[in-house]
XYZ file of C-alpha atoms in Angstrom:
527
model
C 45.819 -27.060 98.800
C 47.075 -23.833 97.210
C 45.330 -20.508 97.787
C 44.065 -20.408 94.167
C 42.660 -23.936 94.409
C 40.951 -23.105 97.689
C 39.467 -19.996 96.104
C 37.749 -22.037 93.385
C 36.932 -25.172 95.408
C 34.023 -23.859 97.454
C 32.319 -21.963 94.558
C 32.562 -25.118 92.450
C 31.137 -27.292 95.234
C 28.308 -24.831 95.885
C 27.522 -24.522 92.164
C 27.210 -28.282 91.763
C 25.210 -28.471 94.987
C 22.705 -26.020 93.499
C 22.731 -27.722 90.095
C 21.970 -31.163 91.505
C 18.307 -30.444 92.444
C 17.773 -29.120 88.917
C 19.202 -32.301 87.412
C 17.505 -34.815 89.705
C 13.943 -34.741 88.236
C 15.248 -35.924 84.867
C 18.019 -38.212 86.140
C 15.815 -39.823 88.790
C 13.617 -41.225 86.037
C 16.263 -43.895 85.481
C 15.367 -45.355 88.885
C 11.947 -46.254 87.464
C 13.566 -49.220 85.701
C 14.221 -50.767 89.104
C 10.461 -51.301 89.324
C 9.175 -54.498 87.675
C 7.745 -53.743 84.205
C 4.124 -52.651 84.670
C 1.398 -54.727 83.051
C 0.547 -51.904 80.649
C 3.802 -52.258 78.694
C 2.493 -54.882 76.207
C -0.381 -52.515 75.398
C 2.021 -49.574 75.039
C 4.378 -51.492 72.764
C 1.592 -52.793 70.565
C -0.964 -49.998 70.433
C 0.573 -46.709 71.621
C 4.296 -46.346 70.993
C 4.534 -47.284 67.278
C 1.975 -44.644 66.301
C 3.340 -42.059 68.753
C 6.938 -42.492 67.573
C 5.925 -42.439 63.908
C 3.857 -39.279 64.397
C 6.628 -37.581 66.386
C 9.287 -38.204 63.745
C 6.951 -37.178 60.914
C 5.978 -34.030 62.819
C 9.629 -33.051 63.328
C 10.448 -33.626 59.656
C 7.528 -31.605 58.304
C 7.998 -28.865 60.877
C 11.648 -28.471 59.891
C 10.551 -27.797 56.308
C 7.633 -25.525 57.228
C 9.740 -23.431 59.638
C 12.925 -23.150 57.571
C 11.259 -21.919 54.382
C 9.638 -18.756 55.811
C 12.331 -18.263 58.456
C 15.282 -18.230 56.037
C 13.329 -16.646 53.189
C 12.112 -13.634 55.149
C 15.477 -13.313 56.918
C 17.260 -12.991 53.554
C 14.645 -10.607 52.167
C 14.866 -8.415 55.273
C 18.680 -8.375 55.465
C 19.519 -7.810 51.795
C 16.565 -6.146 50.073
C 14.295 -3.167 50.517
C 10.644 -3.646 49.599
C 7.319 -2.006 50.491
C 6.625 -2.381 54.220
C 9.990 -3.954 55.113
C 10.537 -1.850 58.242
C 7.068 -2.773 59.493
C 7.441 -6.488 58.786
C 10.904 -6.624 60.387
C 9.093 -6.671 63.737
C 5.619 -7.810 62.658
C 7.034 -11.162 61.519
C 8.040 -11.784 65.152
C 4.502 -11.275 66.518
C 3.380 -14.943 66.189
C 5.881 -15.787 68.956
C 3.475 -14.090 71.378
C 0.855 -16.810 70.895
C 1.123 -20.254 72.516
C 0.819 -23.058 70.006
C -2.243 -24.518 71.727
C -4.095 -21.177 71.358
C -3.476 -21.041 67.610
C -4.423 -24.729 67.374
C -7.857 -24.370 68.981
C -8.601 -21.191 66.982
C -8.038 -22.944 63.668
C -9.835 -26.093 64.815
C -12.842 -23.897 65.574
C -12.555 -22.117 62.207
C -12.151 -25.411 60.329
C -15.087 -27.232 61.989
C -17.935 -28.384 59.743
C -20.045 -25.400 60.775
C -17.095 -22.996 60.879
C -16.461 -20.239 58.345
C -13.704 -22.056 56.456
C -15.716 -25.188 55.665
C -18.824 -23.107 55.038
C -16.957 -21.015 52.459
C -15.456 -24.188 50.973
C -18.881 -25.722 50.424
C -20.253 -22.426 49.081
C -17.545 -22.480 46.409
C -18.638 -25.977 45.356
C -16.029 -27.989 47.193
C -16.907 -31.453 48.445
C -16.878 -31.782 52.260
C -14.581 -34.800 51.987
C -12.091 -32.746 49.974
C -11.525 -30.134 52.693
C -7.979 -30.391 54.108
C -7.915 -32.217 57.430
C -6.403 -30.034 60.137
C -6.444 -32.792 62.751
C -3.445 -34.586 61.253
C 0.337 -34.604 61.421
C 0.699 -32.147 58.487
C -1.935 -29.927 60.104
C -0.104 -29.975 63.439
C 3.206 -29.196 61.706
C 1.608 -26.253 59.859
C 0.042 -24.852 63.051
C 3.263 -25.145 65.058
C 5.284 -23.624 62.211
C 3.141 -20.458 62.306
C 4.323 -19.699 65.859
C 7.828 -21.226 65.766
C 9.326 -19.942 62.498
C 10.312 -16.601 64.194
C 13.067 -18.503 66.041
C 14.711 -19.181 62.674
C 13.892 -15.710 61.320
C 15.475 -13.803 64.214
C 18.697 -15.829 64.406
C 19.285 -16.165 60.653
C 18.489 -12.497 59.946
C 21.178 -11.443 62.422
C 23.651 -13.828 60.728
C 22.881 -12.481 57.245
C 23.399 -8.918 58.481
C 26.855 -9.899 59.775
C 27.974 -11.649 56.611
C 28.738 -8.667 54.429
C 28.704 -8.902 50.652
C 32.181 -10.331 49.930
C 31.054 -13.967 49.642
C 28.131 -13.157 47.347
C 30.340 -10.910 45.222
C 32.909 -13.678 44.916
C 30.245 -16.186 43.874
C 28.842 -13.776 41.295
C 32.321 -13.149 39.896
C 32.655 -16.908 39.354
C 29.622 -16.839 37.080
C 26.893 -17.942 39.502
C 23.489 -16.294 39.395
C 21.739 -14.749 42.419
C 19.983 -17.978 43.404
C 23.056 -20.182 42.968
C 25.182 -17.649 44.871
C 22.740 -17.732 47.752
C 22.817 -21.535 48.036
C 26.576 -21.815 47.466
C 27.812 -18.914 49.595
C 25.320 -17.146 51.872
C 23.366 -20.164 53.144
C 26.412 -22.335 53.998
C 28.013 -19.418 55.850
C 24.832 -19.013 57.891
C 24.660 -22.722 58.743
C 25.384 -22.281 62.476
C 22.524 -19.781 62.667
C 19.819 -21.730 60.891
C 20.856 -25.002 62.545
C 20.589 -23.281 65.949
C 17.172 -21.852 65.069
C 15.969 -25.199 63.754
C 17.118 -27.006 66.905
C 15.071 -24.588 69.018
C 12.033 -25.237 66.814
C 12.408 -29.016 67.063
C 12.913 -28.933 70.837
C 9.819 -26.770 71.234
C 7.868 -29.233 69.075
C 9.081 -32.174 71.161
C 7.968 -30.338 74.281
C 4.569 -29.369 72.885
C 1.580 -31.019 74.468
C -1.364 -28.650 74.093
C -1.387 -28.159 70.320
C -0.956 -31.822 69.384
C -3.571 -32.957 71.907
C -6.101 -30.378 70.653
C -5.395 -31.486 67.075
C -5.769 -35.159 68.017
C -2.220 -36.161 67.041
C -0.689 -38.815 69.287
C 2.992 -38.069 69.993
C 5.404 -39.173 72.683
C 4.374 -36.285 74.938
C 0.692 -37.239 74.779
C 1.644 -40.910 75.246
C 3.355 -40.058 78.546
C 0.304 -38.105 79.709
C -2.126 -40.890 78.740
C 0.049 -43.531 80.389
C -0.062 -41.681 83.697
C -3.598 -40.303 83.719
C -5.311 -42.740 81.341
C -3.670 -46.030 82.262
C -2.905 -44.905 85.849
C 0.686 -46.164 85.723
C 3.245 -43.669 87.009
C 6.145 -46.190 86.755
C 5.415 -46.852 83.069
C 5.111 -43.114 82.444
C 8.479 -42.576 84.168
C 10.138 -45.288 82.070
C 8.644 -43.834 78.900
C 9.720 -40.321 79.908
C 13.312 -41.462 80.438
C 13.292 -42.951 76.962
C 12.135 -39.618 75.554
C 15.153 -37.934 77.118
C 17.192 -40.071 74.736
C 15.321 -38.582 71.768
C 15.958 -35.069 73.080
C 19.650 -35.891 73.495
C 19.696 -37.196 69.917
C 18.358 -33.860 68.637
C 21.061 -31.997 70.587
C 23.813 -34.299 69.271
C 22.597 -33.955 65.676
C 22.508 -30.182 66.112
C 26.111 -30.161 67.308
C 27.210 -32.442 64.440
C 25.360 -30.285 61.899
C 27.111 -27.168 63.149
C 30.497 -28.864 63.128
C 33.250 -26.331 63.612
C 31.480 -23.683 61.589
C 31.357 -20.156 62.887
C 29.581 -17.006 61.782
C 31.889 -15.435 59.226
C 32.260 -11.897 58.069
C 31.469 -10.152 61.353
C 31.392 -6.586 60.042
C 29.685 -3.858 62.041
C 28.017 -2.165 59.055
C 25.645 -4.426 57.090
C 25.801 -4.252 53.282
C 23.437 -1.777 51.588
C 20.065 -3.235 50.736
C 19.089 -3.582 47.107
C 15.881 -1.748 46.294
C 13.185 -3.983 44.767
C 10.243 -2.751 42.767
C 7.431 -4.127 40.706
C 5.909 -7.576 41.031
C 8.784 -9.121 42.987
C 8.694 -6.444 45.665
C 4.941 -6.631 46.141
C 5.044 -10.441 46.113
C 7.364 -10.383 49.143
C 5.092 -7.873 50.867
C 2.039 -10.032 50.150
C 3.747 -13.183 51.470
C 4.862 -11.386 54.634
C 1.356 -10.004 55.189
C -0.150 -13.461 54.642
C 2.283 -15.033 57.114
C 1.600 -12.438 59.821
C -2.124 -12.688 59.116
C -2.215 -16.468 59.505
C 0.084 -16.554 62.530
C -1.175 -13.534 64.498
C -3.972 -11.395 63.040
C -6.491 -14.167 62.356
C -6.028 -15.966 65.726
C -6.217 -12.748 67.771
C -9.120 -11.445 65.692
C -11.069 -14.677 66.135
C -10.421 -14.642 69.888
C -11.842 -11.116 70.025
C -14.899 -12.181 68.005
C -15.595 -15.192 70.227
C -15.125 -13.131 73.387
C -17.544 -10.499 72.050
C -20.126 -13.147 71.192
C -20.214 -14.360 74.811
C -19.614 -10.941 76.385
C -22.772 -11.292 78.474
C -21.463 -14.490 80.071
C -17.689 -14.355 79.931
C -16.119 -17.222 81.886
C -14.734 -16.349 85.293
C -10.954 -16.148 85.044
C -10.137 -14.060 88.122
C -9.031 -16.972 90.309
C -7.162 -18.645 87.439
C -5.415 -15.361 86.583
C -4.385 -14.899 90.207
C -3.115 -18.488 90.402
C -1.200 -17.952 87.166
C 0.430 -14.741 88.412
C 1.264 -16.262 91.791
C 2.842 -19.364 90.275
C 4.751 -17.351 87.661
C 6.129 -14.901 90.223
C 7.276 -17.696 92.551
C 8.954 -19.617 89.716
C 10.506 -16.497 88.145
C 11.826 -15.292 91.519
C 13.357 -18.702 92.242
C 14.989 -18.870 88.810
C 16.320 -15.313 89.085
C 17.764 -15.973 92.541
C 19.511 -19.134 91.356
C 20.787 -17.326 88.248
C 22.247 -14.532 90.370
C 24.001 -17.025 92.638
C 25.532 -18.864 89.667
C 26.660 -15.570 88.097
C 28.275 -14.414 91.342
C 29.958 -17.784 91.874
C 31.389 -17.613 88.366
C 32.975 -14.239 89.071
C 34.090 -15.214 92.562
C 35.926 -18.230 91.141
C 37.517 -16.233 88.324
C 35.617 -18.052 85.579
C 36.344 -21.557 86.886
C 35.377 -24.252 84.372
C 33.748 -26.388 87.056
C 31.358 -23.572 87.981
C 30.619 -22.944 84.301
C 29.964 -26.660 83.746
C 27.562 -26.720 86.704
C 25.600 -23.789 85.260
C 25.479 -25.480 81.849
C 24.296 -28.781 83.341
C 21.625 -27.026 85.400
C 20.281 -25.428 82.213
C 19.836 -28.712 80.334
C 16.261 -28.925 81.616
C 15.224 -26.354 79.005
C 15.630 -29.055 76.363
C 13.451 -31.523 78.298
C 9.691 -31.535 77.566
C 7.348 -30.411 80.321
C 5.617 -33.798 80.414
C 8.942 -35.516 81.099
C 9.842 -33.056 83.856
C 6.376 -33.440 85.379
C 6.770 -37.207 85.599
C 10.338 -36.831 86.882
C 9.329 -34.338 89.579
C 6.433 -36.513 90.739
C 8.537 -39.692 90.709
C 11.225 -37.908 92.745
C 8.782 -36.473 95.306
C 6.991 -39.793 95.743
C 10.340 -41.538 96.333
C 11.353 -38.833 98.839
C 8.076 -39.184 100.740
C 8.505 -42.956 100.941
C 12.057 -42.598 102.215
C 11.344 -39.842 104.765
C 8.057 -40.015 106.692
C 8.353 -36.376 107.775
C 8.299 -35.359 104.088
C 5.146 -37.420 103.598
C 3.501 -35.321 106.300
C 4.159 -32.240 104.164
C 2.344 -33.861 101.191
C 4.840 -32.443 98.701
C 3.557 -34.582 95.836
C 0.084 -33.050 96.118
C 1.185 -29.431 96.571
C 2.700 -26.732 94.385
C 6.205 -28.007 95.207
C 6.257 -30.313 92.187
C 5.005 -27.589 89.840
C 7.622 -25.104 91.055
C 10.409 -27.694 90.819
C 9.474 -28.602 87.242
C 9.155 -24.945 86.177
C 12.499 -23.971 87.723
C 14.201 -26.890 85.980
C 12.495 -26.102 82.677
C 13.285 -22.388 82.534
C 16.495 -21.975 84.535
C 18.492 -21.622 81.318
C 16.321 -18.704 80.153
C 16.980 -16.740 83.339
C 20.628 -17.808 83.581
C 21.546 -16.626 80.067
C 19.773 -13.288 80.521
C 21.487 -12.766 83.881
C 24.894 -13.660 82.462
C 24.304 -11.168 79.657
C 23.512 -8.490 82.254
C 26.751 -9.190 84.130
C 28.736 -8.741 80.913
C 27.957 -5.015 81.151
C 29.933 -4.839 84.416
C 33.321 -3.992 82.966
C 36.017 -4.356 85.632
C 37.560 -1.034 84.566
C 34.442 0.852 85.692
C 34.484 -0.630 89.181
C 38.257 -0.289 89.458
C 38.110 3.375 88.460
C 35.414 4.048 91.058
C 37.469 2.256 93.711
C 40.587 4.285 92.863
C 38.520 7.469 93.165
C 37.653 6.483 96.703
C 34.000 5.569 96.161
C 32.848 3.264 99.007
C 31.682 -0.253 98.170
C 28.066 0.541 99.059
C 28.068 3.556 96.761
C 29.673 1.532 93.960
C 26.825 -0.955 94.312
C 24.164 1.782 94.266
C 25.623 4.033 91.564
C 27.263 1.558 89.174
C 26.378 -2.090 89.718
C 22.626 -1.900 90.218
C 21.905 0.593 87.364
C 23.920 -1.548 84.959
C 22.364 -4.830 86.089
C 18.762 -3.637 86.426
C 17.727 -3.791 82.700
C 19.155 -7.295 82.275
C 17.689 -8.622 85.499
C 14.260 -7.170 84.699
C 14.470 -8.772 81.248
C 15.389 -12.125 82.819
C 12.475 -11.883 85.245
C 10.016 -10.987 82.464
C 11.193 -13.754 80.132
C 10.908 -16.465 82.786
C 7.583 -15.087 83.997
C 6.057 -15.168 80.522
C 7.376 -18.666 79.815
C 5.903 -20.016 83.051
C 2.561 -18.335 82.342
C 2.280 -20.168 79.001
C 3.590 -23.553 80.232
C 0.805 -26.143 80.062
C 1.868 -29.797 80.564
C 3.856 -29.430 83.797
C 1.143 -27.299 85.397
C -1.652 -29.528 84.132
C -0.047 -32.735 85.399
C 1.316 -31.557 88.767
C -1.086 -28.888 90.050
C -3.160 -29.617 93.177
C -6.689 -30.773 92.494
C -8.953 -27.871 91.523
C -6.051 -25.388 91.292
C -6.351 -24.018 87.742
C -4.259 -21.518 85.793
C -5.171 -19.671 82.593
C -3.420 -22.313 80.486
C -5.302 -25.113 82.269
C -8.597 -23.221 81.820
C -7.944 -22.967 78.081
C -7.112 -26.661 77.844
C -10.180 -27.764 79.818
C -12.508 -25.701 77.605
C -10.915 -26.806 74.336
C -11.052 -30.511 75.230
C -14.841 -30.072 75.359
C -14.968 -28.062 72.125
C -15.990 -24.848 73.921
C -14.007 -22.450 71.732
C -15.866 -19.307 72.769
C -15.363 -19.987 76.476
C -11.640 -20.603 75.880
C -11.194 -17.338 73.967
C -11.296 -14.977 76.954
C -8.483 -16.589 79.008
C -6.551 -17.070 75.753
C -6.645 -13.314 75.132
C -5.109 -12.748 78.551
C -2.301 -15.150 77.719
C -1.711 -13.492 74.356
C -1.418 -10.088 76.024
C 1.220 -11.473 78.401
C 3.018 -13.154 75.504
C 3.504 -9.804 73.780
C 5.940 -8.753 76.534
C 8.964 -10.789 75.322
C 8.153 -9.932 71.699
C 8.229 -6.232 72.563
C 11.548 -6.786 74.360
C 13.057 -8.661 71.399
C 11.997 -5.931 68.958
C 13.448 -3.304 71.273
C 16.749 -5.196 71.449
C 16.866 -5.476 67.642
C 16.356 -1.757 67.205
């Protein structure tokens, strides 16, 4: 073996050795088909799966429409036009990302109840109770999820429009096309990689959602997996169903890659084109639509949470233990993800950018596209199999401890930490370190004076992003936590399943405050 091959062999082997535990929870689900088909399968095939699959596909289709319209529309308005309040709404339109979908869902369910303010106002205006729009439906779930997921499209597409320049639009106008036709013939096709990428993130988040659809009473594949395990008490059937859902996730990823094709972001100019100043009715219409969108997606939910918390201020639910459990779990998961991300980044540089190491990091990050319910079933199925195979593992009771929760969370959010860490390492230009070495700076001083200051912002960002994502994660924590070990997300879910909106408001406010951290970071990065 040559010296170069030996230099890359051990980093590649170590990278795949670290990636394997992150792949096993999803891949191990295939072993569930070695178990004889459970007796619940006829019931699932006849009563559960047709409705769940139909609702899931309808939800994805409607959500694509509801997220693309405001996402692309506001991205174009922000990148190319100047209108009253634009600088404020450039970051305010991102605020709904701070709220978990299940929080917005239970707020609007409470507002839309028969005795809530929306139905009360509807009846006061003469509307028939039967004519009030039903929120507990697939269109209602798509609308609720779109209010918190459209910023994915807005952020990515806005950046693409800013990079395009004005040459394509000018060429389309010179060919006799109007502003609208020029947009659909030139600007939108050029931004296809951006809006396809944003849409794929929205659809994957919707596939992974459990809290919002369960609160809204919409049966999807994620709720079917949960009910199969905890309602029908069949872990093998849940594992088989979860493996089938991985196929649907893979289909979304394949369609996203096909939709992108070989397209690339064109017109990468550093200076964006000058914005056209709007005035009159058109300008104020955009401002009104932006204000309405931010109001529905952020102001109304947060305001209602504050109102409910104030109404029960004398008997606020105890959230101290749940908050501590949430922080403890998030810190353990975020620290594990950050440590793994650092190891992968160092192995990549040690191997000189070896493709095998890069492929291992990519494979380890595939868990981000897998719903939390699927990972929960995969982690439990894996731990149960390990305990049966090794009696000494059974003595540790891994399947009834936090081990399963931590495994699922690390698999789910490794990609978030890995990409942020890789971005931090990009700031380490070799010329800086080489110059310091030539000047005689010792290795320890190079680490203290150059490496750590350059890496610190990116590593802190990676830690914060993973921490916030784990705080908001519901299905994996709900399904794998030890008995009686609640987090803020579980507290919210337990209160909302009983219709106790006011009691759920206080822990929801805590989650919203934590969710503002990545939004603040994203706005800071944009500026």
